[in-house]
Coordinates of C-alpha atoms and ligand atoms in Angstrom, one line a residue:
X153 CA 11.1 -25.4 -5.6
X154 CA 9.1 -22.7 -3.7
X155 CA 11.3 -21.5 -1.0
X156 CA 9.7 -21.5 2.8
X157 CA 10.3 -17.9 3.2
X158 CA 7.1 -17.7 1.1
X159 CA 4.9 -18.8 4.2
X160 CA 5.9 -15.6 5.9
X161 CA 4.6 -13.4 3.2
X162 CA 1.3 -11.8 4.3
X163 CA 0.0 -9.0 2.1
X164 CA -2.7 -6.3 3.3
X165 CA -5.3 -5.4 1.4
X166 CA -7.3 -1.7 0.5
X167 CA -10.7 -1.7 1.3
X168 CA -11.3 1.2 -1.2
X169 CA -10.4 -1.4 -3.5
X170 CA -13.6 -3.3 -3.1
X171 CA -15.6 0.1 -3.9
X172 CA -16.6 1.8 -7.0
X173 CA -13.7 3.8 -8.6
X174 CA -12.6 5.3 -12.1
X175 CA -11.6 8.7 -13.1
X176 CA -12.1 12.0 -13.1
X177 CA -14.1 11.6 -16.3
X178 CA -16.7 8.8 -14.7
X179 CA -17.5 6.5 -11.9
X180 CA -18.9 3.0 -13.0
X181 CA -21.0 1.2 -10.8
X182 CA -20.4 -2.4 -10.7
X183 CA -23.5 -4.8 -9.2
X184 CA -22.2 -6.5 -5.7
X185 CA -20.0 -3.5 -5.0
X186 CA -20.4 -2.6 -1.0
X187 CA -22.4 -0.4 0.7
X188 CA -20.4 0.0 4.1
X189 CA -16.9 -1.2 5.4
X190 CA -19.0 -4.4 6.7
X191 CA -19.1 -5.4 3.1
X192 CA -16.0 -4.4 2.2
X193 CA -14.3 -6.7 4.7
X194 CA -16.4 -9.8 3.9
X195 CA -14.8 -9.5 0.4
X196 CA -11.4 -9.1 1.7
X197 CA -12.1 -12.1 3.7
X198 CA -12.9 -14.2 0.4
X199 CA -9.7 -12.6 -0.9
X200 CA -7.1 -14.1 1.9
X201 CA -9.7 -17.6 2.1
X202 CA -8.9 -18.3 -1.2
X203 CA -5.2 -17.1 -1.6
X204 CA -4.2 -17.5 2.1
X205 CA -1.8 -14.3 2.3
X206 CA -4.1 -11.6 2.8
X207 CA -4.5 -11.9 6.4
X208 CA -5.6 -8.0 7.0
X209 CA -7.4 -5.1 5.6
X210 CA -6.6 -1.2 5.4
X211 CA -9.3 1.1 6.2
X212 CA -9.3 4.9 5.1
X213 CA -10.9 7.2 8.0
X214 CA -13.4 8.5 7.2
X215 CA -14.8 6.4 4.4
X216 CA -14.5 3.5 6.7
X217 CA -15.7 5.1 9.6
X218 CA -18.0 3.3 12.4
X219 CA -19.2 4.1 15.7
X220 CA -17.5 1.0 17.4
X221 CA -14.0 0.1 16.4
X222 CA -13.7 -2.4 18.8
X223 CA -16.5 -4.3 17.3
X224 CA -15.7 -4.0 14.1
X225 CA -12.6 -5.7 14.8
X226 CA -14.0 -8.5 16.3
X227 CA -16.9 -8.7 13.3
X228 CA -13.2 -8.8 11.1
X229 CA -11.9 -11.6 13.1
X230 CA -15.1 -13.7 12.8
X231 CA -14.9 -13.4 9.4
X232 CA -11.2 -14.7 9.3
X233 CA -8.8 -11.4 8.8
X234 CA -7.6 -8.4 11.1
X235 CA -7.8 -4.7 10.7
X236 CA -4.6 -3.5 9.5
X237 CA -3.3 0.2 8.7
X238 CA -5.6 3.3 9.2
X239 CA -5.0 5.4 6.4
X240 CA -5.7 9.4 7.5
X241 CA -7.3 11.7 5.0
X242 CA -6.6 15.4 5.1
X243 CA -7.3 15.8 1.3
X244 CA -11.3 15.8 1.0
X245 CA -12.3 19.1 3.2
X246 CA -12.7 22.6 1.7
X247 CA -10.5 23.9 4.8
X248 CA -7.4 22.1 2.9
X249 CA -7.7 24.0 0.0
X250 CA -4.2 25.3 0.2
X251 CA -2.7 22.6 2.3
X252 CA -3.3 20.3 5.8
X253 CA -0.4 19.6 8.1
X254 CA 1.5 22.4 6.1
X255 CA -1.0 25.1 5.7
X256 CA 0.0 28.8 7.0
X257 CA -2.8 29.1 9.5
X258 CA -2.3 27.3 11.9
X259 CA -6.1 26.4 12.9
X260 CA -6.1 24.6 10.1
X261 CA -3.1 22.8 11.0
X262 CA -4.8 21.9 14.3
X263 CA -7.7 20.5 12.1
X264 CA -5.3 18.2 10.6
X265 CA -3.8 17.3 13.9
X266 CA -6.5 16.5 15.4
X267 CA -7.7 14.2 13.0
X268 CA -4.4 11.8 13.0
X269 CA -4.9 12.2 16.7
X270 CA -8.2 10.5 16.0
X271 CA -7.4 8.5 13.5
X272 CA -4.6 7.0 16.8
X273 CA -7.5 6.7 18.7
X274 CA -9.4 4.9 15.9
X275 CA -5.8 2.2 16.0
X276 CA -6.1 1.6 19.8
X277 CA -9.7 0.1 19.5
X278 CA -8.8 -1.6 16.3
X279 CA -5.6 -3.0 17.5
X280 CA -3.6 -1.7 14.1
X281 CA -0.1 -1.2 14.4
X282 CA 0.7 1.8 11.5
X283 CA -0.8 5.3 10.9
X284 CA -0.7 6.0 7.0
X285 CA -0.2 9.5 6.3
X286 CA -0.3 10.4 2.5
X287 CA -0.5 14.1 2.3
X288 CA -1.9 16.2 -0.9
X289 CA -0.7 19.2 0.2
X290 CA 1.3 20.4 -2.1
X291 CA 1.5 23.7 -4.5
X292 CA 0.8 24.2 -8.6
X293 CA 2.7 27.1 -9.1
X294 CA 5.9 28.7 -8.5
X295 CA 6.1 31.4 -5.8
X296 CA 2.5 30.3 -4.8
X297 CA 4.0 28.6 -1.2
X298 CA 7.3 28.8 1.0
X299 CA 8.8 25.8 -0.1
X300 CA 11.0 26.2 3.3
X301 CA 8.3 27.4 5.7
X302 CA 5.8 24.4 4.4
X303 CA 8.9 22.1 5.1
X304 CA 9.3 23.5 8.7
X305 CA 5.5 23.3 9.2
X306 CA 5.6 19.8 8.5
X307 CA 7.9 18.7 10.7
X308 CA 6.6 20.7 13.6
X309 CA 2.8 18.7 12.7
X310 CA 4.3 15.7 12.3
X311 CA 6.3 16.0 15.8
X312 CA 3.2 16.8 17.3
X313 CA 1.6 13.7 15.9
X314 CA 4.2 11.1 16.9
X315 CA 4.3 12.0 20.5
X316 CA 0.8 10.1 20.3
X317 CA 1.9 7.0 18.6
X318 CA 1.7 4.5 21.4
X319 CA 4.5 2.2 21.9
X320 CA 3.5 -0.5 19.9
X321 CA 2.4 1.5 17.1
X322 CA 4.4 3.0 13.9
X323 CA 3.4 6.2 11.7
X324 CA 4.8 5.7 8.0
X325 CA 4.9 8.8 5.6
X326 CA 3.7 8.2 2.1
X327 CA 5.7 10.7 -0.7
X328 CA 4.4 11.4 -4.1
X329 CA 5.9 13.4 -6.5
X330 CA 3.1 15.3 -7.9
X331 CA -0.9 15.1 -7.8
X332 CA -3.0 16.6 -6.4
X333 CA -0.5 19.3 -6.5
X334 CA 1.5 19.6 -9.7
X335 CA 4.4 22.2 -9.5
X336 CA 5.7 20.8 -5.9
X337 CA 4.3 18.3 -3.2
X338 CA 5.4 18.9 0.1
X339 CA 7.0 14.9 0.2
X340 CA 7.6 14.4 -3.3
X341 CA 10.4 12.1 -2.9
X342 CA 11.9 8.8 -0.4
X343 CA 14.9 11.4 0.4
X344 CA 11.9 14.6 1.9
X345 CA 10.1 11.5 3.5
X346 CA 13.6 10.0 5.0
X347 CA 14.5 13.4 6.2
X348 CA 11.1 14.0 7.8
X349 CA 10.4 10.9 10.1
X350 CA 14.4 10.6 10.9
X351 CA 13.8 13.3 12.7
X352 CA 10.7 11.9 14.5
X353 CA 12.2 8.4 15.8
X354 CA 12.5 4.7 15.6
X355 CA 8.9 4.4 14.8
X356 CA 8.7 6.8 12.0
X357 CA 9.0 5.1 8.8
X358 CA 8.7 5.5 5.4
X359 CA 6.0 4.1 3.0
X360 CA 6.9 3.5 -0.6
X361 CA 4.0 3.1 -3.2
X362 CA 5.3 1.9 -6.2
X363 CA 3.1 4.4 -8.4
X364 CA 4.4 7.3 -6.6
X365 CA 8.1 8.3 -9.0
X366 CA 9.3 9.5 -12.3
X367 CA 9.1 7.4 -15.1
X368 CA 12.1 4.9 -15.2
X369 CA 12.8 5.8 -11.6
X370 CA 15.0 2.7 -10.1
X371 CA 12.5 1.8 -7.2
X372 CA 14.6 -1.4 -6.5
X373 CA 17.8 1.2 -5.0
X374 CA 15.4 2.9 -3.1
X375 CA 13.9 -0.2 -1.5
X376 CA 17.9 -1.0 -0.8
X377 CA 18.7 2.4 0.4
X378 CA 15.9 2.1 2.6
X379 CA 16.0 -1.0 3.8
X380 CA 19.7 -0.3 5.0
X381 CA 18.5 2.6 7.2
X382 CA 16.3 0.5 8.7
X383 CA 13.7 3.1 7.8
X384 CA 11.1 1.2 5.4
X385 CA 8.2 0.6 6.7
X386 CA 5.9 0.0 3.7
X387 CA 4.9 -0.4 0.4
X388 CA 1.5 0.3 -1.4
X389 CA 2.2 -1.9 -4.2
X390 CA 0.2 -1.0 -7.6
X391 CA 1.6 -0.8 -11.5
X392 CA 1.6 2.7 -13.2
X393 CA 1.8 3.2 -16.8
X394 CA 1.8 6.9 -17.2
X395 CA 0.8 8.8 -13.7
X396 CA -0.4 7.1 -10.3
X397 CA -2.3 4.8 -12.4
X398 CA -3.3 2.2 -9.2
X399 CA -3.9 -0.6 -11.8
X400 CA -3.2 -4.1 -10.8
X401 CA 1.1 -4.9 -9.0
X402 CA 3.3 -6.8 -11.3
X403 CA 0.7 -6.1 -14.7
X404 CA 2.6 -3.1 -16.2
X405 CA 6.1 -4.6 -15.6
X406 CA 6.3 -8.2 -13.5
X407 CA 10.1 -7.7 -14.0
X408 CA 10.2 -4.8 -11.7
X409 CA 8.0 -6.6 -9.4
X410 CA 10.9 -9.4 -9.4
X411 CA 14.0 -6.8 -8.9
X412 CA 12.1 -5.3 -6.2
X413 CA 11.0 -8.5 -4.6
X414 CA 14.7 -9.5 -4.6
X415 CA 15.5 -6.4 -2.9
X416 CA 13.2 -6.8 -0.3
X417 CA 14.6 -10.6 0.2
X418 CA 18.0 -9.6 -0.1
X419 CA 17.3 -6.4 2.7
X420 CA 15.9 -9.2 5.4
X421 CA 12.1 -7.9 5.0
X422 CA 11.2 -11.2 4.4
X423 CA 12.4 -13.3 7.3
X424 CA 10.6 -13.7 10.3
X425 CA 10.4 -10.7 13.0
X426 CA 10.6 -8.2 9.7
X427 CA 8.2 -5.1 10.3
X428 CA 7.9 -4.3 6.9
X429 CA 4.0 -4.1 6.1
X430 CA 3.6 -5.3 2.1
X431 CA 0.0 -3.0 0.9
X432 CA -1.5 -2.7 -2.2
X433 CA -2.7 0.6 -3.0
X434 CA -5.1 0.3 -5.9
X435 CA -8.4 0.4 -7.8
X436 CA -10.5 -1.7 -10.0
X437 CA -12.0 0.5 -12.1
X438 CA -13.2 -1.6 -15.3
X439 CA -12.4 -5.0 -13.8
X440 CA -13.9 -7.3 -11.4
X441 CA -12.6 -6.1 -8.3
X442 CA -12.4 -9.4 -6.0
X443 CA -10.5 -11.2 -9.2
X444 CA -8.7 -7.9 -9.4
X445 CA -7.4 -8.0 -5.4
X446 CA -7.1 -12.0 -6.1
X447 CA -4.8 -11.4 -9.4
X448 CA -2.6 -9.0 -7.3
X449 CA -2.0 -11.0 -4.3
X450 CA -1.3 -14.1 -7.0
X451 CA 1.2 -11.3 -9.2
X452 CA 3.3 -10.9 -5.8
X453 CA 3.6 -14.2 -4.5
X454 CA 4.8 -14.9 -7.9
X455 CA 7.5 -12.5 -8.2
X456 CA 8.4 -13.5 -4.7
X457 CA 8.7 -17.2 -5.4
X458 CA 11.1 -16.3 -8.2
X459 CA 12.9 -14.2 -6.5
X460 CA 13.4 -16.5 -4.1
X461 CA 15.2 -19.2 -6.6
X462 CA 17.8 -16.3 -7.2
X463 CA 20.9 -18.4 -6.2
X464 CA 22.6 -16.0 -4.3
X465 CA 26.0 -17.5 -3.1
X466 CA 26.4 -18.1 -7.1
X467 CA 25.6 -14.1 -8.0
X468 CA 27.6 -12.4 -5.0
X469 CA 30.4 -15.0 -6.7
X470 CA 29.8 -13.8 -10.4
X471 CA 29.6 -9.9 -8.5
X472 CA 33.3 -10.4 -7.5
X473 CA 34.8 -12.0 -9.9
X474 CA 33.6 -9.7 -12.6
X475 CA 31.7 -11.5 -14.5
X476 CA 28.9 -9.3 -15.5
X477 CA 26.8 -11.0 -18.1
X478 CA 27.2 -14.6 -15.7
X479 CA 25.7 -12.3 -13.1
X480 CA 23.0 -10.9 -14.9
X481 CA 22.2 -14.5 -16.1
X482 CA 21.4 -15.6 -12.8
X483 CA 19.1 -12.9 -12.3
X484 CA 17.3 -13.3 -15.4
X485 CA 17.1 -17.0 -14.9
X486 CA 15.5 -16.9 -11.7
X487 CA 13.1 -14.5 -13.3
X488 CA 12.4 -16.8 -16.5
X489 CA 11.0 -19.3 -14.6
X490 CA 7.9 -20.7 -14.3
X491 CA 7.2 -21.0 -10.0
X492 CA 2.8 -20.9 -11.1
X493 CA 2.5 -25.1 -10.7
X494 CA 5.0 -25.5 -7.7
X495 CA 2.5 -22.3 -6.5
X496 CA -0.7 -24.4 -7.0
X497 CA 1.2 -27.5 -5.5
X498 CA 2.1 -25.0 -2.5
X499 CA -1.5 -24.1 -1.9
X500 CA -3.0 -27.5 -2.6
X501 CA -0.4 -28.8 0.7
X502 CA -2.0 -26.2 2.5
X503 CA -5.6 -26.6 1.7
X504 CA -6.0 -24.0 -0.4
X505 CA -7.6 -24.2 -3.7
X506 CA -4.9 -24.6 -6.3
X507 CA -6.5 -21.8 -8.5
X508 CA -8.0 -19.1 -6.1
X509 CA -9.4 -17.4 -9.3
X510 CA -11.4 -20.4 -10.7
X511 CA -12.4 -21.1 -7.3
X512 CA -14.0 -17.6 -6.7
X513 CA -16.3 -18.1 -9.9
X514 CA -17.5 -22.0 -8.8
X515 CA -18.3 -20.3 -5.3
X516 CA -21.2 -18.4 -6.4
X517 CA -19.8 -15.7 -4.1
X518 CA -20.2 -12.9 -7.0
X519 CA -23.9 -14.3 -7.3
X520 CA -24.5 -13.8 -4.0
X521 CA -23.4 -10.4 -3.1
X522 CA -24.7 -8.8 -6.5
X523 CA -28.5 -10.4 -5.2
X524 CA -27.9 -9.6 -1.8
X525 CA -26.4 -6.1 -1.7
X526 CA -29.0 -4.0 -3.5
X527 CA -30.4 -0.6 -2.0
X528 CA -28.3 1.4 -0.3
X529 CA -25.4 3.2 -1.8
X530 CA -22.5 1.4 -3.4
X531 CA -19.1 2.5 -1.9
X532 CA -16.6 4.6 -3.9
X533 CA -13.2 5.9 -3.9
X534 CA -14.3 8.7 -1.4
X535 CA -16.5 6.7 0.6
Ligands
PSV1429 C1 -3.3 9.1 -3.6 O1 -2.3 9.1 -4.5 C2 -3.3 7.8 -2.9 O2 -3.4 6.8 -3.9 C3 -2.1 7.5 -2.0 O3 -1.3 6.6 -2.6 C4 -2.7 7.0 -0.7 O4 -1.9 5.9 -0.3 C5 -4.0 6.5 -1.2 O5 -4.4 7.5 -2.1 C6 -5.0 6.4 -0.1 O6 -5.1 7.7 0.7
MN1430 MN1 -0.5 4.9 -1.8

């Protein structure tokens, strides 16, 4: 029942997810939390030794910043995972106040240059293959900015950026429609961020984080759309209620999870060779955060298994014939059911533990780490 394209899903995971997070109005601290990006990979570690699909981490320069790269990719590897994509941060220094790759002066611009040129140099001793650039540069009100001139800024940082990405190596461009910047982001949308790294080259791509659009935005189309142009290179998965919530994939709406899964199936980013990188993007801000990583890995693989049992010969059939509520009903039966025991079965064949949740609690991991990891001060969002 669970369809072997499933074996080549691998999903990366945040290490800002392991750290203390919440919102603007407080910051809970949560005992076992990390201290450094040593910790925060050990729990990433438990999070693909108990699931089996979350074979790399994300690190965010500079929280995650070390004086040895090279080692701390082989400390990753001892523990089991790789270091995945280096996330750039042009959002936490004063100097950005009115923008980073966009900004009128063009020290500034250099500023932020120079650190995705470091952040390239950070990927060559890491080994990672894709430079995440999510940009908060952006303006609240109107006639504050050039929307045209920040555009044209852009594109001239960003060309100056990608002449450094090595051969083997990708930059994706993350677009979000508002925040920190509310009247206009410079990359609010998959069209600015298409329009952007077209212009750079083959491996210029886009990255799609599912918190990051209108309310009852159709993120399934764009994932077709882009797909088609051969020009996604990425999700940050995460469920949103209201705004960029980062709460837990597939918890607000599994359905969407589904259509979007099938999307992703039915573009080829699932078969073997695909570069598509699948990322969460989220926090755990009142729940347990190793559960919380564990739950979200689970949510996809779930949505992907279903997705998978979409009988496709029998929809593109109903599709041409006309038959709209036959077609529909294949979607929706696919989505009804149950894949969670063929899922445990799955694991169980590949010595897994059929229920990667239970089996965090018997480990005593939790114990451990909140005994261990006191002193020091507990990573956060930021940090
Ligand atoms: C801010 O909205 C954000 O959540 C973006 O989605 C980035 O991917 C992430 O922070 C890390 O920089
Ligand atoms: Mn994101």
């Amino acid at each position: 029942m669970i369809d072997p394209l499933v074996d080549n899903l691998r999903i990366e995971l945040p290490s800002w997810a392991f750290g203390n997070s919440g919102t603007r109005f407080k910051v809970f601290g949560t005992p076992g939390v990390p201290r450094n990006v040593h910790e925060k990979i050990a729990d990433a570690a438990t999070v693909h030794r108990l699931t089996g699909l979350a074979p790399t981490v994300a690190l965010h320069i500079p929280w995650d910043a070390v004086d040895d790269y090279s080692a701390l990719a082989r400390y990753a590897e001892e523990l089991g995972v790789r270091l995945g994509t280096i996330n750039s941060n042009t959002f936490q220094d004063d100097v950005y106040k009115f923008g980073s790759l966009t900004h009128t002066d063009k020290a500034v611009r250099q500023q932020a240059i120079d650190h995705h040129l470091a952040c390239i140099e950070v990927m060559h001793q890491t080994g990672s293959r894709d430079l995440k650039i999510w940009l908060a540069d952006g303006t609240n009100y109107p006639g504050q900015g050039d929307i045209r001139g920040r555009q044209e800024r852009l594109a001239e940082s960003l060309s100056t950026i990608y002449q450094h990405i090595g051969a083997h190596q990708r930059m994706v461009l993350e677009y979000k429609f508002f925040e920190p910047a509310m009247y206009m982001t410079d990359v609010p949308d998959w069209g600015t961020a298409y329009a952007q790294v077209n212009a750079l080259g083959d491996r210029a791509k886009v990255c799609l984080d599912t918190g990051h659009h209108a309310p009852g935005t159709n993120i399934e189309f764009i994932v077709a759309q882009l797909l088609r142009l051969g020009k996604l290179g990425s999700f940050d998965f995460n469920s949103r209620f209201y705004a960029d919530d980062d709460l837990i994939v597939g918890a607000a709406d599994p359905f969407q999870l589904f259509r979007i899964m099938f999307e992703v199936i039915r573009g080829g980013a699932l078969d073997a060779g695909s570069d598509v990188a699948l990322m969460l993007d989220q926090c755990h801000n009142v729940e347990a955060k190793i559960p919380g990583q564990i739950r979200s890995v689970l949510n996809v693989v779930e949505m992907t298994a279903r997705a998978l049992l979409v009988d496709r010969a029998a929809l593109t059939a109903a599709q041409e014939s006309g038959d709209v509520l036959g077609a529909n009903q294949i979607m929706m039966d696919a989505f009804y059911t149950d894949v969670r025991p063929a899922l445990a079965q799955w694991r169980t064949d590949r010595g897994l533990p059929a229920d990667p949740i239970g089996a965090f609690a018997a480990s005593g991991y939790q114990d451990t780490i909140n005994a261990e990891r006191t002193g020091g001060t507990q990573s956060s969002w930021g940090a």
